[in-house]
PDB file of C-alpha atoms and ligand atoms in Angstrom:
ATOM      1  CA  MET A   1      -7.751  -4.037 -20.166  1.00 95.00           C
ATOM      2  CA  ARG A   2      -4.347  -3.277 -18.704  1.00 97.00           C
ATOM      3  CA  LEU A   3      -4.708  -0.201 -16.514  1.00 98.00           C
ATOM      4  CA  ILE A   4      -1.319   1.281 -15.703  1.00 98.00           C
ATOM      5  CA  LEU A   5      -1.248   3.609 -12.727  1.00 98.00           C
ATOM      6  CA  LEU A   6       1.559   6.150 -13.050  1.00 98.00           C
ATOM      7  CA  GLY A   7       2.575   8.767 -10.501  1.00 97.00           C
ATOM      8  CA  ALA A   8       5.241   9.718  -7.986  1.00 97.00           C
ATOM      9  CA  PRO A   9       5.623   7.757  -4.746  1.00 96.00           C
ATOM     10  CA  GLY A  10       2.724   8.710  -2.473  1.00 94.00           C
ATOM     11  CA  SER A  11       0.494   9.865  -5.343  1.00 97.00           C
ATOM     12  CA  GLY A  12      -2.153   7.314  -4.312  1.00 95.00           C
ATOM     13  CA  LYS A  13      -1.583   4.538  -6.864  1.00 97.00           C
ATOM     14  CA  GLY A  14      -2.063   1.827  -4.239  1.00 95.00           C
ATOM     15  CA  THR A  15      -5.207   3.361  -2.752  1.00 93.00           C
ATOM     16  CA  GLN A  16      -6.738   3.974  -6.188  1.00 97.00           C
ATOM     17  CA  GLY A  17      -5.714   0.507  -7.368  1.00 97.00           C
ATOM     18  CA  ASP A  18      -7.640  -1.033  -4.450  1.00 95.00           C
ATOM     19  CA  LEU A  19     -10.743   1.045  -5.213  1.00 96.00           C
ATOM     20  CA  ILE A  20     -10.613   0.192  -8.930  1.00 97.00           C
ATOM     21  CA  GLU A  21     -10.152  -3.501  -8.164  1.00 97.00           C
ATOM     22  CA  LYS A  22     -13.253  -3.447  -5.955  1.00 96.00           C
ATOM     23  CA  LYS A  23     -15.421  -1.648  -8.506  1.00 97.00           C
ATOM     24  CA  PHE A  24     -14.293  -3.174 -11.798  1.00 95.00           C
ATOM     25  CA  GLY A  25     -13.138  -6.602 -10.626  1.00 96.00           C
ATOM     26  CA  PHE A  26      -9.662  -6.544 -12.206  1.00 96.00           C
ATOM     27  CA  PRO A  27      -6.869  -7.669  -9.868  1.00 98.00           C
ATOM     28  CA  LYS A  28      -4.454  -4.990  -8.683  1.00 98.00           C
ATOM     29  CA  ILE A  29      -0.830  -5.950  -9.053  1.00 98.00           C
ATOM     30  CA  SER A  30       1.546  -3.857  -6.968  1.00 98.00           C
ATOM     31  CA  ALA A  31       5.211  -4.237  -7.937  1.00 98.00           C
ATOM     32  CA  GLY A  32       6.262  -2.986  -4.483  1.00 97.00           C
ATOM     33  CA  ASP A  33       4.000  -5.515  -2.702  1.00 95.00           C
ATOM     34  CA  LEU A  34       5.362  -8.369  -4.846  1.00 98.00           C
ATOM     35  CA  LEU A  35       8.901  -7.321  -3.981  1.00 97.00           C
ATOM     36  CA  ARG A  36       8.203  -6.845  -0.267  1.00 95.00           C
ATOM     37  CA  LYS A  37       6.643 -10.333  -0.159  1.00 96.00           C
ATOM     38  CA  ALA A  38       9.693 -11.790  -1.914  1.00 97.00           C
ATOM     39  CA  VAL A  39      11.932 -10.060   0.662  1.00 96.00           C
ATOM     40  CA  ASN A  40       9.828 -11.324   3.600  1.00 94.00           C
ATOM     41  CA  ASP A  41       9.743 -14.847   2.178  1.00 97.00           C
ATOM     42  CA  MET A  42      13.516 -14.609   1.599  1.00 97.00           C
ATOM     43  CA  THR A  43      13.226 -15.935  -1.959  1.00 98.00           C
ATOM     44  CA  SER A  44      16.264 -15.610  -4.219  1.00 98.00           C
ATOM     45  CA  ILE A  45      14.642 -12.600  -5.926  1.00 98.00           C
ATOM     46  CA  GLY A  46      13.842 -11.083  -2.515  1.00 98.00           C
ATOM     47  CA  LYS A  47      17.416 -11.442  -1.327  1.00 98.00           C
ATOM     48  CA  LYS A  48      18.729  -9.714  -4.444  1.00 98.00           C
ATOM     49  CA  ALA A  49      16.125  -6.914  -4.285  1.00 98.00           C
ATOM     50  CA  GLN A  50      16.366  -6.038  -0.594  1.00 97.00           C
ATOM     51  CA  HIS A  51      19.406  -3.779  -0.623  1.00 96.00           C
ATOM     52  CA  GLY A  52      18.238  -1.480  -3.439  1.00 96.00           C
ATOM     53  CA  MET A  53      14.753  -1.226  -1.955  1.00 96.00           C
ATOM     54  CA  GLN A  54      16.079  -0.053   1.395  1.00 95.00           C
ATOM     55  CA  LYS A  55      17.892   2.801  -0.352  1.00 95.00           C
ATOM     56  CA  GLY A  56      14.884   3.744  -2.491  1.00 95.00           C
ATOM     57  CA  GLU A  57      16.555   2.639  -5.717  1.00 96.00           C
ATOM     58  CA  LEU A  58      14.958   0.576  -8.450  1.00 97.00           C
ATOM     59  CA  VAL A  59      15.739  -3.131  -8.249  1.00 98.00           C
ATOM     60  CA  LYS A  60      17.237  -4.781 -11.331  1.00 98.00           C
ATOM     61  CA  ASP A  61      14.774  -5.016 -14.210  1.00 98.00           C
ATOM     62  CA  HIS A  62      15.014  -8.781 -14.669  1.00 98.00           C
ATOM     63  CA  LEU A  63      13.988  -9.373 -11.011  1.00 98.00           C
ATOM     64  CA  ILE A  64      10.808  -7.331 -11.075  1.00 98.00           C
ATOM     65  CA  ILE A  65       9.970  -8.374 -14.639  1.00 98.00           C
ATOM     66  CA  GLU A  66      10.090 -12.027 -13.557  1.00 98.00           C
ATOM     67  CA  LEU A  67       7.700 -11.357 -10.639  1.00 98.00           C
ATOM     68  CA  ILE A  68       5.299  -9.393 -12.835  1.00 98.00           C
ATOM     69  CA  LYS A  69       5.407 -12.037 -15.551  1.00 98.00           C
ATOM     70  CA  GLN A  70       4.567 -14.830 -13.088  1.00 97.00           C
ATOM     71  CA  ARG A  71       1.670 -12.792 -11.706  1.00 98.00           C
ATOM     72  CA  ILE A  72       0.214 -11.722 -15.062  1.00 97.00           C
ATOM     73  CA  GLN A  73       0.231 -15.285 -16.333  1.00 96.00           C
ATOM     74  CA  LYS A  74      -2.245 -16.328 -13.623  1.00 97.00           C
ATOM     75  CA  ASN A  75      -5.773 -17.036 -14.724  1.00 97.00           C
ATOM     76  CA  ASP A  76      -7.384 -14.069 -12.954  1.00 97.00           C
ATOM     77  CA  CYS A  77      -5.437 -11.649 -15.197  1.00 97.00           C
ATOM     78  CA  LYS A  78      -6.787 -13.002 -18.489  1.00 93.00           C
ATOM     79  CA  ASP A  79      -9.406 -10.265 -18.925  1.00 92.00           C
ATOM     80  CA  GLY A  80      -7.355  -7.469 -17.459  1.00 96.00           C
ATOM     81  CA  TYR A  81      -5.427  -6.133 -14.485  1.00 98.00           C
ATOM     82  CA  ILE A  82      -4.273  -2.970 -12.795  1.00 98.00           C
ATOM     83  CA  LEU A  83      -0.569  -2.256 -12.495  1.00 98.00           C
ATOM     84  CA  ASP A  84       0.709  -0.155  -9.592  1.00 98.00           C
ATOM     85  CA  GLY A  85       4.425   0.688  -9.726  1.00 98.00           C
ATOM     86  CA  PHE A  86       5.176  -1.061 -12.997  1.00 98.00           C
ATOM     87  CA  PRO A  87       6.577  -0.139 -15.483  1.00 98.00           C
ATOM     88  CA  ARG A  88       8.991   2.228 -13.753  1.00 98.00           C
ATOM     89  CA  ASN A  89      11.377   2.749 -16.660  1.00 98.00           C
ATOM     90  CA  LEU A  90      11.278   2.454 -20.431  1.00 97.00           C
ATOM     91  CA  SER A  91      12.860  -0.960 -20.598  1.00 98.00           C
ATOM     92  CA  GLN A  92      10.152  -2.336 -18.263  1.00 98.00           C
ATOM     93  CA  ALA A  93       7.500  -0.736 -20.488  1.00 98.00           C
ATOM     94  CA  TYR A  94       8.940  -2.523 -23.539  1.00 97.00           C
ATOM     95  CA  SER A  95       9.100  -5.831 -21.627  1.00 97.00           C
ATOM     96  CA  LEU A  96       5.478  -5.508 -20.590  1.00 97.00           C
ATOM     97  CA  GLU A  97       4.432  -5.405 -24.243  1.00 95.00           C
ATOM     98  CA  LYS A  98       6.355  -8.583 -24.889  1.00 96.00           C
ATOM     99  CA  ILE A  99       5.038 -10.425 -21.811  1.00 96.00           C
ATOM    100  CA  ASP A 100       1.416  -9.678 -22.620  1.00 96.00           C
ATOM    101  CA  PRO A 101       0.930  -8.316 -26.148  1.00 94.00           C
ATOM    102  CA  GLY A 102      -2.497  -7.402 -27.463  1.00 87.00           C
ATOM    103  CA  GLN A 103      -3.915  -6.285 -24.133  1.00 93.00           C
ATOM    104  CA  LYS A 104      -5.756  -2.977 -24.498  1.00 94.00           C
ATOM    105  CA  GLU A 105      -3.925  -0.292 -22.474  1.00 96.00           C
ATOM    106  CA  LEU A 106      -4.826   2.780 -20.494  1.00 98.00           C
ATOM    107  CA  ALA A 107      -2.182   4.704 -18.524  1.00 98.00           C
ATOM    108  CA  VAL A 108      -3.492   7.016 -15.808  1.00 98.00           C
ATOM    109  CA  ASP A 109      -1.031   9.469 -14.286  1.00 98.00           C
ATOM    110  CA  ILE A 110      -1.953  10.597 -10.767  1.00 98.00           C
ATOM    111  CA  GLN A 111      -0.290  13.995 -10.446  1.00 98.00           C
ATOM    112  CA  ILE A 112       0.756  15.538  -7.120  1.00 97.00           C
ATOM    113  CA  HIS A 113       3.189  18.223  -5.921  1.00 95.00           C
ATOM    114  CA  LYS A 114       6.588  17.306  -4.481  1.00 91.00           C
ATOM    115  CA  ARG A 115       5.676  18.782  -1.084  1.00 91.00           C
ATOM    116  CA  THR A 116       2.605  16.503  -0.949  1.00 94.00           C
ATOM    117  CA  VAL A 117       4.814  13.444  -1.491  1.00 94.00           C
ATOM    118  CA  MET A 118       6.883  14.142   1.622  1.00 92.00           C
ATOM    119  CA  LYS A 119       3.818  14.938   3.745  1.00 91.00           C
ATOM    120  CA  ARG A 120       1.882  11.849   2.661  1.00 92.00           C
ATOM    121  CA  LEU A 121       4.659   9.302   2.874  1.00 93.00           C
ATOM    122  CA  SER A 122       5.893  10.356   6.284  1.00 91.00           C
ATOM    123  CA  SER A 123       2.364   9.933   7.679  1.00 92.00           C
ATOM    124  CA  ARG A 124       1.553   6.671   5.861  1.00 92.00           C
ATOM    125  CA  TYR A 125       0.882   3.333   7.553  1.00 94.00           C
ATOM    126  CA  ILE A 126       0.379   0.008   5.793  1.00 94.00           C
ATOM    127  CA  CYS A 127      -1.025  -3.284   6.998  1.00 94.00           C
ATOM    128  CA  SER A 128       1.788  -5.786   7.413  1.00 93.00           C
ATOM    129  CA  LYS A 129      -0.604  -8.578   6.364  1.00 93.00           C
ATOM    130  CA  CYS A 130      -2.848  -7.329   3.522  1.00 93.00           C
ATOM    131  CA  ASN A 131      -0.969  -4.112   2.521  1.00 91.00           C
ATOM    132  CA  HIS A 132      -4.047  -1.905   2.971  1.00 91.00           C
ATOM    133  CA  ILE A 133      -2.980   1.742   3.124  1.00 91.00           C
ATOM    134  CA  TYR A 134      -3.755   4.268   5.895  1.00 92.00           C
ATOM    135  CA  ASN A 135      -2.673   7.839   6.572  1.00 90.00           C
ATOM    136  CA  ILE A 136      -2.749   9.710   9.887  1.00 87.00           C
ATOM    137  CA  ASN A 137      -3.687  12.981   8.117  1.00 79.00           C
ATOM    138  CA  LYS A 138      -6.588  11.609   6.109  1.00 71.00           C
ATOM    139  CA  GLU A 139     -10.001  10.031   6.432  1.00 70.00           C
ATOM    140  CA  ILE A 140      -8.336   6.618   6.011  1.00 82.00           C
ATOM    141  CA  ARG A 141      -6.732   7.078   9.455  1.00 86.00           C
ATOM    142  CA  PRO A 142      -5.231   4.106  11.319  1.00 88.00           C
ATOM    143  CA  SER A 143      -7.048   3.104  14.520  1.00 87.00           C
ATOM    144  CA  ALA A 144      -5.497   3.915  17.902  1.00 88.00           C
ATOM    145  CA  GLU A 145      -4.543   0.234  18.304  1.00 90.00           C
ATOM    146  CA  LYS A 146      -2.785   0.359  14.876  1.00 93.00           C
ATOM    147  CA  LYS A 147      -4.739  -2.668  13.655  1.00 95.00           C
ATOM    148  CA  CYS A 148      -5.987  -3.093  10.090  1.00 95.00           C
ATOM    149  CA  GLU A 149      -9.766  -2.662   9.859  1.00 93.00           C
ATOM    150  CA  GLN A 150      -9.884  -5.129   6.944  1.00 92.00           C
ATOM    151  CA  CYS A 151      -7.920  -8.081   8.314  1.00 95.00           C
ATOM    152  CA  GLY A 152      -6.783  -7.195  11.841  1.00 95.00           C
ATOM    153  CA  GLY A 153      -3.105  -7.174  10.781  1.00 96.00           C
ATOM    154  CA  LYS A 154      -0.564  -4.925  12.479  1.00 96.00           C
ATOM    155  CA  LEU A 155      -0.121  -1.475  10.910  1.00 96.00           C
ATOM    156  CA  ILE A 156       3.465  -0.457  10.286  1.00 94.00           C
ATOM    157  CA  GLN A 157       5.412   2.390   8.686  1.00 94.00           C
ATOM    158  CA  ARG A 158       7.519   1.333   5.723  1.00 92.00           C
ATOM    159  CA  LYS A 159      11.283   1.498   6.213  1.00 91.00           C
ATOM    160  CA  ASP A 160      11.627   3.389   2.916  1.00 93.00           C
ATOM    161  CA  ASP A 161       9.123   6.055   4.041  1.00 94.00           C
ATOM    162  CA  LYS A 162      11.922   7.948   5.847  1.00 92.00           C
ATOM    163  CA  PRO A 163      12.721  11.506   4.613  1.00 91.00           C
ATOM    164  CA  GLU A 164      16.185  10.684   3.195  1.00 92.00           C
ATOM    165  CA  VAL A 165      14.906   7.601   1.337  1.00 95.00           C
ATOM    166  CA  ILE A 166      11.805   9.472   0.111  1.00 95.00           C
ATOM    167  CA  LYS A 167      14.113  12.108  -1.450  1.00 94.00           C
ATOM    168  CA  ASN A 168      15.983   9.390  -3.306  1.00 95.00           C
ATOM    169  CA  ARG A 169      12.769   7.702  -4.470  1.00 95.00           C
ATOM    170  CA  LEU A 170      11.576  11.044  -5.872  1.00 96.00           C
ATOM    171  CA  ALA A 171      14.878  11.607  -7.684  1.00 96.00           C
ATOM    172  CA  VAL A 172      14.650   8.099  -9.157  1.00 96.00           C
ATOM    173  CA  TYR A 173      11.067   8.802 -10.213  1.00 96.00           C
ATOM    174  CA  HIS A 174      12.031  11.978 -12.103  1.00 96.00           C
ATOM    175  CA  GLN A 175      15.004  10.383 -13.769  1.00 97.00           C
ATOM    176  CA  LYS A 176      13.700   6.925 -14.650  1.00 96.00           C
ATOM    177  CA  THR A 177       9.907   6.890 -14.497  1.00 95.00           C
ATOM    178  CA  GLU A 178       8.966  10.250 -16.037  1.00 94.00           C
ATOM    179  CA  PRO A 179      10.144   9.132 -19.520  1.00 96.00           C
ATOM    180  CA  VAL A 180       7.499   6.386 -19.304  1.00 98.00           C
ATOM    181  CA  ILE A 181       4.857   9.143 -19.346  1.00 97.00           C
ATOM    182  CA  ASN A 182       6.017  10.316 -22.785  1.00 97.00           C
ATOM    183  CA  TYR A 183       6.032   6.747 -24.013  1.00 97.00           C
ATOM    184  CA  TYR A 184       2.332   6.288 -23.156  1.00 98.00           C
ATOM    185  CA  LYS A 185       1.511   9.788 -24.469  1.00 98.00           C
ATOM    186  CA  LYS A 186       2.986   8.838 -27.839  1.00 97.00           C
ATOM    187  CA  LYS A 187       0.961   5.608 -27.811  1.00 96.00           C
ATOM    188  CA  GLY A 188      -2.175   7.709 -27.316  1.00 96.00           C
ATOM    189  CA  VAL A 189      -3.271   5.880 -24.152  1.00 97.00           C
ATOM    190  CA  TYR A 190      -2.221   8.500 -21.569  1.00 98.00           C
ATOM    191  CA  LYS A 191      -4.589  10.375 -19.239  1.00 98.00           C
ATOM    192  CA  ALA A 192      -3.773  12.547 -16.223  1.00 98.00           C
ATOM    193  CA  VAL A 193      -5.783  13.180 -13.060  1.00 98.00           C
ATOM    194  CA  ASN A 194      -5.279  15.603 -10.186  1.00 97.00           C
ATOM    195  CA  GLY A 195      -4.096  13.506  -7.243  1.00 97.00           C
ATOM    196  CA  GLU A 196      -4.223  16.338  -4.690  1.00 96.00           C
ATOM    197  CA  SER A 197      -7.915  15.787  -3.971  1.00 94.00           C
ATOM    198  CA  ILE A 198      -9.339  13.273  -1.479  1.00 92.00           C
ATOM    199  CA  PRO A 199      -9.212   9.617  -2.631  1.00 93.00           C
ATOM    200  CA  GLN A 200     -12.932   9.461  -3.509  1.00 95.00           C
ATOM    201  CA  VAL A 201     -12.685  12.473  -5.838  1.00 97.00           C
ATOM    202  CA  VAL A 202      -9.572  11.107  -7.565  1.00 97.00           C
ATOM    203  CA  PHE A 203     -11.369   7.774  -7.897  1.00 98.00           C
ATOM    204  CA  GLU A 204     -14.346   9.425  -9.602  1.00 98.00           C
ATOM    205  CA  GLN A 205     -12.006  11.030 -12.164  1.00 98.00           C
ATOM    206  CA  ILE A 206     -10.404   7.637 -12.876  1.00 98.00           C
ATOM    207  CA  CYS A 207     -13.785   5.913 -13.176  1.00 98.00           C
ATOM    208  CA  SER A 208     -14.865   8.492 -15.795  1.00 97.00           C
ATOM    209  CA  ILE A 209     -11.693   7.804 -17.783  1.00 97.00           C
ATOM    210  CA  ILE A 210     -12.254   4.031 -17.657  1.00 96.00           C
ATOM    211  CA  ASN A 211     -15.928   4.369 -18.603  1.00 95.00           C
ATOM    212  CA  GLU A 212     -15.106   6.737 -21.483  1.00 93.00           C
ATOM    213  CA  SER A 213     -12.512   4.319 -22.793  1.00 91.00           C
ATOM    214  CA  ASN A 214     -14.993   1.413 -22.578  1.00 85.00           C
ATOM    215  CA  MET A 215     -17.607   3.487 -24.401  1.00 81.00           C
ATOM    216  CA  GLU A 216     -15.149   4.283 -27.206  1.00 80.00           C
ATOM    217  CA  ASP A 217     -14.487   0.540 -27.575  1.00 77.00           C
ATOM    218  CA  ASN A 218     -18.195  -0.211 -27.792  1.00 73.00           C
ATOM    219  CA  GLU A 219     -18.623   2.468 -30.473  1.00 75.00           C
ATOM    220  CA  VAL A 220     -15.778   0.987 -32.524  1.00 68.00           C
ATOM    221  CA  GLU A 221     -17.339  -2.482 -32.188  1.00 68.00           C
ATOM    222  CA  ALA A 222     -20.746  -1.179 -33.232  1.00 71.00           C
ATOM    223  CA  VAL A 223     -19.297   0.460 -36.386  1.00 68.00           C
ATOM    224  CA  SER A 224     -17.208  -2.525 -37.483  1.00 64.00           C
TER     225      SER A 224
HETATM  226  P1  AMP B 301       6.492   1.025  -4.044  1.00 72.72           P
HETATM  227  O1  AMP B 301       5.781   0.145  -3.067  1.00 72.72           O
HETATM  228  O2  AMP B 301       5.835   1.053  -5.382  1.00 72.72           O
HETATM  229  O3  AMP B 301       6.767   2.402  -3.506  1.00 72.72           O
HETATM  230  O4  AMP B 301       7.927   0.344  -4.282  1.00 72.72           O
HETATM  231  C1  AMP B 301       8.838   0.165  -3.217  1.00 72.72           C
HETATM  232  C2  AMP B 301      10.217  -0.094  -3.742  1.00 72.72           C
HETATM  233  O5  AMP B 301      10.218  -1.328  -4.495  1.00 72.72           O
HETATM  234  C3  AMP B 301      10.761   0.945  -4.728  1.00 72.72           C
HETATM  235  O6  AMP B 301      11.320   2.062  -4.072  1.00 72.72           O
HETATM  236  C4  AMP B 301      11.799   0.123  -5.469  1.00 72.72           C
HETATM  237  O7  AMP B 301      12.958  -0.073  -4.686  1.00 72.72           O
HETATM  238  C5  AMP B 301      11.099  -1.227  -5.603  1.00 72.72           C
HETATM  239  N1  AMP B 301      10.282  -1.286  -6.830  1.00 72.72           N
HETATM  240  C6  AMP B 301       8.922  -1.255  -6.921  1.00 72.72           C
HETATM  241  N2  AMP B 301       8.514  -1.349  -8.190  1.00 72.72           N
HETATM  242  C7  AMP B 301       9.631  -1.445  -8.942  1.00 72.72           C
HETATM  243  C8  AMP B 301       9.879  -1.549 -10.346  1.00 72.72           C
HETATM  244  N3  AMP B 301       8.886  -1.561 -11.236  1.00 72.72           N
HETATM  245  N4  AMP B 301      11.168  -1.618 -10.757  1.00 72.72           N
HETATM  246  C9  AMP B 301      12.185  -1.611  -9.884  1.00 72.72           C
HETATM  247  N5  AMP B 301      12.030  -1.498  -8.547  1.00 72.72           N
HETATM  248  C10 AMP B 301      10.767  -1.412  -8.071  1.00 72.72           C
END
């Protein structure tokens, strides 16, 4: 199964992706993490992506599509994977079909208010080593020493989690990513959850959706 996590920046796609990966065993692929690694490693893709990322704009499609393609082709993605932050526009959605056709799809939209986006992102910390996500206003609070409880890495605030860049990322989301929602609605694979609740409650909603979808598959198999 290809589980596509949709939602505005700060809606909790990364946090939910981690929880789903742990429970269901599918690898989580974060487009932002792939790009940040490429920037840190100063690869040719990273060098081309850096400028747009700093401003909160989408990087060119062919750059992120190449990274996603390389990742999806790895062996651990054969039975399924979770996508966080991809596709972010219609052309990426079409490319995804071509890269990996025939994969059963489920698109889960984590919905939150605009005001929540600003609040969450300005209080977010991530681990510079393993990308685990923390928030000073939540139960997943960073420790006083700002060290990751999973790997001991240093916790940092992302450069694009500044108010002016957040505003731009939200504008880009409305303009470019919202049409993707309609695309998955038309395909009949779209589900929405309320992302305002605490992570565990959102996670339970997503688990029910995944389990329901698996049950439907089993029923179809049993009939045919
Ligand atoms: P994220 O970690 O998902 O918030 O992504 C951080 C930044 O990486 C975004 O603001 C974009 O600049 C870039 N980015 C992430 N995913 C994509 C994508 N699918 N297409 C283009 N740019 C992306």
